[in-house]
Amino acid sequence: MGYMKDSTGRRLDAIEVPARTELSGDAAYRSTSMPTDVPPPVLDINYAERMALHGFETHTRAATDTYTDALGATQTAVADVPVFDRGARSASQILVPLGLKLSPGAIVSFNPNALLPATADYTIVVDVDRASGYANNGAILTLDDGAGGTQHRVVISLNSNYQPSFTVQASGAVVVNQAMGNIQSWGAGRPRRLVLAVKSGAYFYSDTGLKDGASTTGGSPSKASLTRLTLGSAGFAGWIRRVQIIPKALTRAQVVTLAAAPVPLACWGDSMTEAGWPNGLREMRWPFSGTFNGGVGGETSTQIRTRMLADTSRTSWTTVIWAGRNNYADVSTVLADIAAMVANLSHRRFLVLSVTNKSDGTESTGSLALQRILALNEAIRDAYPEHYLDIRSLTVAASGGAGDAPAPAWTSDGLHPATVWNTFISSTVGAELRYRGWF
């Protein structure tokens, strides 16, 4: 069995990466939880598991929240973030990122084609954490022609807003330049899975169930021209948990689902969903829980339905539907739209949330607006008695709101969730999904 080694021949199990390392010997093999129609990887190195075996799983929390890495250097960690939780935490300890540490300027590089049949397409899977204590942005994964320039390359990088970006260049021209973070930026100490499918003229990318990108135009660089895979760059600092190369170019749908492993969750809605509570669900499961925030402000249930039905990549995902706030008076339309969304799923793992009312007094007890909202919620409950979660009533009770409405302090503007409400929604929905064994 071969291992990643540095220039002195040391195994890179639990040490910081020096200036450059090369793949040496045969690739390490390990079983994987890929879908049944995906062949086993020809490369599978699980650095996080190796680090855990060496005892680098926890550190004692101090006021500065620092710890000493394997080379004796002081590093900064995020307090109370269970990055590699095995259920053994105490109040005096927090868990820190595990894996092969990339400091700014340190890289790991090799030719992926050397591991594959001459004409094989392939998929790269990298599990990675962004380090805390670094104001870093730069390339995380680069697949290029080995010349070190920008003629032919595919790059997954971290931009200045800590959002993953996907770039494809051919003959120096930019074919794709897409920011992948949107409202779910990548905070320090939060693990992500990067998946890149590689075939001639087509590259598919996804990141932990967020937006996915693709380059399928004739102007994309050929697979044969990309002979070097590099992890890390002069600007990026973090931990590589695991690297896998699968001898097959997965489809776009497979890439999205694999990036969201192991329990992908899709949340569809309007601005009430866009407000951010799906982020909390994503962080409930470590190291990965790909949670897609499908909230778009101002949309009616019909517009939400149209977007959901057009997204064929997430029909197998556990699903939360929160629709009807912007057209609650039209009960028949909202019910028909929810029915279409439910029928589009390939399973029965879904929750439908009740519509909430404003806290500014215009939708309180006795108002026509609240009567209409309650009528809609009753109709949704009757249509989906086994899949209905009355988040409205639960919020009113938990927040101590008056007039059968949420407390104003729980909202940012009288309607949309503030931080405390987002946290409540995340924990309530998450508890319900876990109780049902769906998340």
XYZ file of C-alpha atoms in Angstrom:
439
model
C 0.000 0.000 0.000
C 1.401 3.427 -0.928
C 1.035 6.740 0.843
C 1.466 10.425 0.145
C 5.075 11.259 1.032
C 7.148 14.376 1.249
C 10.631 14.825 -0.250
C 12.283 13.085 2.725
C 10.085 10.010 2.431
C 7.914 10.729 5.490
C 4.316 9.545 5.366
C 1.841 12.433 5.413
C -0.603 11.009 7.958
C -0.669 13.707 10.584
C 1.814 16.348 9.573
C 1.548 19.703 7.929
C 2.208 19.723 4.191
C 5.613 21.127 3.243
C 6.174 23.296 0.181
C 5.312 20.544 -2.322
C 4.492 16.853 -2.264
C 4.015 14.322 -5.027
C 1.951 11.153 -5.180
C 4.245 8.204 -4.541
C 3.557 4.484 -4.837
C 0.211 2.808 -5.333
C -2.930 4.668 -4.289
C -4.492 3.728 -0.963
C -7.743 1.821 -1.411
C -10.692 2.042 0.934
C -14.362 1.219 0.652
C -16.672 4.152 0.020
C -20.354 4.981 0.314
C -20.821 5.858 -3.339
C -24.097 5.045 -5.119
C -24.322 1.456 -6.335
C -23.981 2.462 -9.981
C -20.657 4.221 -9.363
C -17.421 2.191 -9.556
C -15.087 2.179 -6.534
C -12.422 4.897 -6.514
C -8.941 4.234 -7.820
C -7.650 6.711 -5.236
C -9.121 7.034 -1.734
C -7.027 8.641 1.001
C -8.916 9.451 4.198
C -6.699 11.879 6.092
C -9.340 12.731 8.717
C -9.602 9.112 9.752
C -5.841 8.817 10.032
C -5.641 11.979 12.118
C -8.306 10.654 14.490
C -6.270 7.481 14.965
C -3.326 9.649 15.991
C -5.367 11.399 18.680
C -5.795 14.812 17.094
C -9.565 14.857 17.449
C -10.068 17.324 20.318
C -8.313 20.070 22.176
C -8.985 21.822 25.481
C -10.892 25.035 24.928
C -9.244 28.179 26.274
C -10.273 31.826 26.031
C -8.185 32.226 22.894
C -9.590 29.023 21.341
C -6.197 27.954 20.044
C -4.482 24.611 19.792
C -1.141 23.199 18.707
C -1.019 21.300 15.441
C 1.105 18.235 14.652
C 4.173 20.348 13.919
C 3.907 22.381 17.108
C 2.516 25.526 15.465
C -0.300 27.439 17.175
C -3.578 27.388 15.267
C -6.969 28.982 15.886
C -10.192 26.958 15.967
C -13.870 27.901 16.061
C -15.489 27.505 19.480
C -18.303 24.981 19.890
C -18.156 23.711 16.312
C -18.439 19.878 16.247
C -16.388 19.360 13.109
C -15.688 15.686 13.697
C -18.195 14.674 16.346
C -18.089 11.146 17.726
C -20.355 11.924 20.661
C -17.614 12.240 23.284
C -17.453 16.002 23.745
C -17.414 17.722 27.126
C -17.895 21.367 28.005
C -14.129 21.837 28.282
C -13.346 20.513 24.823
C -14.166 21.429 21.269
C -13.492 19.472 18.142
C -11.142 20.787 15.501
C -10.700 20.115 11.798
C -8.835 16.929 10.999
C -6.850 16.002 7.947
C -3.878 16.990 5.858
C -3.201 20.628 6.645
C -2.542 23.045 3.803
C -0.900 26.288 4.859
C -0.833 29.199 2.398
C 1.580 28.232 -0.347
C 1.671 24.504 0.432
C 0.280 22.238 -2.280
C -0.241 18.601 -3.163
C -0.049 17.817 -6.880
C -0.048 14.798 -9.190
C -1.242 13.632 -12.589
C -4.684 11.989 -12.199
C -4.346 10.369 -15.626
C -1.570 8.155 -14.247
C -4.149 6.400 -12.055
C -6.627 5.700 -14.854
C -6.939 3.891 -18.162
C -5.683 6.021 -21.018
C -9.109 7.160 -22.240
C -10.997 7.110 -18.928
C -13.238 9.906 -17.765
C -13.209 10.458 -14.019
C -14.635 12.327 -11.020
C -12.648 14.059 -8.278
C -14.099 14.215 -4.743
C -12.360 16.396 -2.144
C -13.599 16.848 1.431
C -12.088 20.058 2.788
C -12.342 22.529 5.683
C -11.501 26.211 5.516
C -9.187 27.159 8.360
C -10.133 29.773 10.914
C -7.655 32.453 11.826
C -6.773 33.024 8.158
C -8.096 35.787 5.914
C -7.512 33.435 3.017
C -8.912 33.137 -0.454
C -7.459 31.258 -3.375
C -7.572 28.048 -5.374
C -8.544 24.871 -3.525
C -8.487 22.513 -6.504
C -6.844 23.217 -9.850
C -6.811 20.898 -12.847
C -4.511 22.285 -15.527
C -2.030 21.511 -18.297
C 0.976 21.484 -15.955
C 2.434 24.688 -17.364
C 1.371 26.796 -14.403
C -0.431 29.384 -16.532
C -4.061 30.060 -17.348
C -4.273 28.563 -20.828
C -6.175 25.384 -20.039
C -7.553 24.811 -16.574
C -10.514 24.131 -14.295
C -10.390 25.842 -10.899
C -12.472 25.573 -7.735
C -11.467 28.460 -5.496
C -12.535 30.504 -2.487
C -13.268 34.148 -3.254
C -12.893 37.134 -0.925
C -16.418 36.590 0.437
C -15.531 32.998 1.402
C -17.746 31.638 -1.348
C -16.607 28.765 -3.579
C -16.156 29.742 -7.241
C -16.014 27.555 -10.362
C -13.855 28.689 -13.307
C -13.075 26.991 -16.627
C -10.548 28.388 -19.115
C -9.597 27.176 -22.586
C -6.763 28.729 -24.605
C -6.735 31.540 -22.077
C -10.404 32.408 -22.603
C -12.799 32.173 -19.652
C -15.580 29.706 -20.501
C -17.222 29.626 -17.053
C -16.792 31.944 -14.059
C -19.492 31.187 -11.514
C -19.739 32.045 -7.792
C -21.185 29.050 -5.965
C -21.823 30.434 -2.482
C -24.791 32.808 -2.796
C -26.418 33.251 0.628
C -24.654 30.264 2.179
C -21.091 31.519 2.395
C -18.356 29.252 3.636
C -17.532 30.058 7.251
C -14.340 28.997 8.968
C -14.243 25.462 10.272
C -17.214 24.353 8.184
C -16.487 21.317 6.029
C -17.471 21.105 2.376
C -17.413 18.380 -0.242
C -16.217 19.429 -3.699
C -17.136 17.142 -6.595
C -15.830 17.660 -10.139
C -16.724 15.327 -13.018
C -14.181 15.411 -15.865
C -14.747 14.340 -19.452
C -13.695 15.752 -22.803
C -15.463 19.037 -23.346
C -17.662 18.771 -20.248
C -17.072 19.527 -16.578
C -19.707 19.330 -13.842
C -19.201 20.717 -10.350
C -21.162 20.858 -7.117
C -20.371 21.818 -3.555
C -22.188 20.263 -0.588
C -25.592 20.508 -2.194
C -25.454 24.204 -2.974
C -25.487 25.575 -6.498
C -24.000 23.351 -9.167
C -22.078 24.487 -12.217
C -21.309 23.054 -15.622
C -19.122 23.666 -18.636
C -20.461 21.706 -21.589
C -19.627 24.002 -24.474
C -17.316 23.116 -27.321
C -14.905 25.754 -26.056
C -14.059 23.835 -22.895
C -10.531 22.419 -22.607
C -10.086 18.797 -23.554
C -9.641 16.267 -20.785
C -6.393 15.058 -22.333
C -4.861 18.531 -22.005
C -5.361 18.576 -18.219
C -2.456 16.618 -16.774
C -1.985 18.050 -13.279
C -4.273 18.097 -10.262
C -3.225 20.522 -7.520
C -4.779 20.841 -4.068
C -4.026 24.131 -2.341
C -2.509 27.420 -3.510
C -0.631 30.467 -2.299
C -3.835 31.931 -0.861
C -5.754 29.006 0.617
C -5.374 27.517 4.086
C -7.380 24.590 5.368
C -7.591 20.856 5.916
C -7.979 18.184 3.253
C -10.056 15.489 4.947
C -10.269 13.044 2.075
C -9.374 12.754 -1.608
C -11.045 10.308 -3.982
C -10.847 9.767 -7.727
C -13.650 7.709 -9.300
C -12.979 6.138 -12.721
C -16.197 7.502 -14.220
C -17.494 10.952 -15.103
C -20.692 11.189 -13.059
C -23.756 12.865 -14.494
C -24.716 16.332 -13.330
C -27.460 14.873 -11.106
C -25.039 12.348 -9.596
C -22.491 15.091 -8.914
C -25.075 17.192 -7.070
C -26.284 14.264 -4.975
C -22.787 13.002 -4.142
C -21.725 16.487 -3.034
C -24.671 16.566 -0.639
C -23.948 13.170 0.934
C -24.900 11.427 3.076
C -28.420 12.805 3.744
C -29.248 15.557 1.261
C -32.079 17.934 2.127
C -33.862 20.442 -0.122
C -35.842 23.360 1.335
C -38.189 25.059 -1.126
C -39.917 28.356 -0.419
C -40.022 32.117 -0.691
C -38.244 34.808 1.358
C -39.224 33.048 4.595
C -36.886 30.228 3.521
C -34.334 32.498 1.889
C -33.926 34.183 5.312
C -31.451 31.448 6.225
C -32.821 28.749 8.534
C -31.709 25.957 6.122
C -28.128 26.948 7.048
C -28.754 25.715 10.567
C -29.995 22.387 9.245
C -26.852 22.016 7.165
C -24.713 22.548 10.256
C -26.631 20.031 12.373
C -24.899 17.118 10.700
C -21.145 16.867 10.413
C -19.023 16.570 8.523
C -21.548 16.779 5.683
C -25.217 17.481 5.283
C -25.874 19.040 1.928
C -28.846 21.325 2.533
C -30.109 23.261 -0.468
C -31.727 26.622 0.244
C -34.365 26.928 -2.466
C -35.909 30.117 -1.102
C -36.481 33.081 -3.429
C -37.998 36.285 -2.108
C -41.416 37.423 -3.335
C -42.409 34.188 -5.018
C -45.894 32.730 -4.936
C -46.505 29.027 -4.494
C -46.816 28.702 -8.267
C -43.390 30.229 -8.872
C -41.845 27.986 -6.215
C -43.496 24.952 -7.838
C -42.160 25.928 -11.264
C -38.584 26.156 -9.982
C -38.803 22.916 -8.051
C -40.201 20.924 -10.969
C -37.459 22.261 -13.239
C -34.772 21.006 -10.843
C -34.456 17.319 -11.690
C -31.322 16.847 -9.558
C -33.065 16.872 -6.176
C -36.219 14.797 -6.616
C -34.769 12.041 -4.408
C -33.776 14.399 -1.566
C -35.631 14.717 1.723
C -37.727 17.847 1.172
C -39.235 20.704 3.175
C -41.900 22.816 1.438
C -42.869 26.239 2.798
C -45.119 27.892 0.232
C -48.172 30.151 0.137
C -47.121 33.184 2.158
C -47.344 35.471 -0.884
C -50.684 34.120 -2.140
C -52.306 32.711 0.996
C -55.787 33.955 0.054
C -55.866 31.624 -2.964
C -56.241 28.346 -1.094
C -57.024 26.160 -4.109
C -53.956 27.368 -6.028
C -51.610 26.874 -3.075
C -52.943 23.345 -2.499
C -52.589 22.477 -6.194
C -49.027 23.800 -6.277
C -48.003 21.852 -3.169
C -49.630 18.717 -4.616
C -47.569 19.121 -7.796
C -44.369 19.507 -5.770
C -45.138 16.434 -3.691
C -45.998 14.405 -6.802
C -42.629 15.394 -8.297
C -40.752 13.615 -5.498
C -39.615 10.012 -5.856
C -40.312 9.280 -2.160
C -42.497 10.277 0.806
C -39.841 11.979 2.938
C -41.299 15.477 2.949
C -42.631 18.081 5.382
C -45.043 20.898 4.546
C -44.840 23.899 6.888
C -47.769 26.105 7.863
C -47.880 29.712 6.661
C -46.992 32.272 9.330
C -48.567 35.680 9.987
C -47.086 39.124 10.589
C -46.295 40.440 14.048
C -47.185 44.084 13.337
C -50.864 43.796 14.352
C -52.276 43.631 10.824
C -52.534 39.839 10.917
C -53.444 39.252 14.556
C -56.537 37.771 16.213
C -59.759 38.919 14.552
C -58.154 40.116 11.325
C -59.340 38.876 7.938
C -55.727 38.128 6.990
C -55.255 35.745 9.917
C -58.586 34.058 9.194
C -57.424 33.372 5.639
C -54.033 32.124 6.792
C -55.638 29.778 9.310
C -58.021 28.493 6.639
C -55.102 27.730 4.329
C -53.152 26.016 7.087
C -56.149 23.878 7.998
C -56.490 22.818 4.352
C -52.769 21.939 4.161
C -53.030 19.942 7.390
C -56.043 18.025 6.099
C -54.281 17.270 2.799
C -51.030 16.094 4.450
C -51.856 15.022 8.020
C -48.767 12.814 8.284
C -46.410 15.370 6.737
C -47.616 18.662 8.223
C -45.627 20.774 10.712
C -47.471 23.743 12.227
C -44.460 26.001 12.530
C -46.771 29.027 12.936
C -48.400 27.841 16.164
C -45.098 26.545 17.523
C -43.454 29.917 16.841
C -46.262 31.897 18.496
C -46.012 29.746 21.631
C -42.205 29.748 21.800
C -41.803 33.466 21.150
C -44.569 34.535 23.565
C -46.258 36.572 20.860
C -49.547 38.408 21.466
C -52.680 38.265 19.325
C -51.837 34.789 18.001
C -48.825 36.209 16.148
C -45.054 35.777 16.506
C -43.296 38.144 18.895
C -41.922 41.179 16.989
C -38.450 40.548 18.469
C -38.327 37.250 16.590
C -38.707 39.017 13.246
C -36.400 41.308 11.322
C -39.193 43.429 9.873
C -42.462 42.182 11.337
C -42.580 39.192 8.985
C -39.244 37.577 8.160
C -37.235 35.521 10.658
C -34.531 37.210 12.693
C -31.618 35.137 13.993
C -33.495 33.780 17.006
C -36.402 32.630 14.858
C -34.144 31.128 12.199
C -32.475 29.113 14.959
C -35.852 27.976 16.275
C -37.031 26.911 12.807
C -33.809 25.002 12.162
C -33.963 23.141 15.457
C -37.699 22.416 15.197
C -37.615 21.199 11.606
C -34.397 19.282 12.260
C -35.883 17.554 15.302
C -38.955 16.547 13.316
C -36.888 15.181 10.429
C -34.631 13.235 12.764
C -37.592 11.837 14.686
C -38.916 10.487 11.408
C -35.490 9.131 10.424
C -35.296 11.349 7.349
C -32.205 13.427 8.216
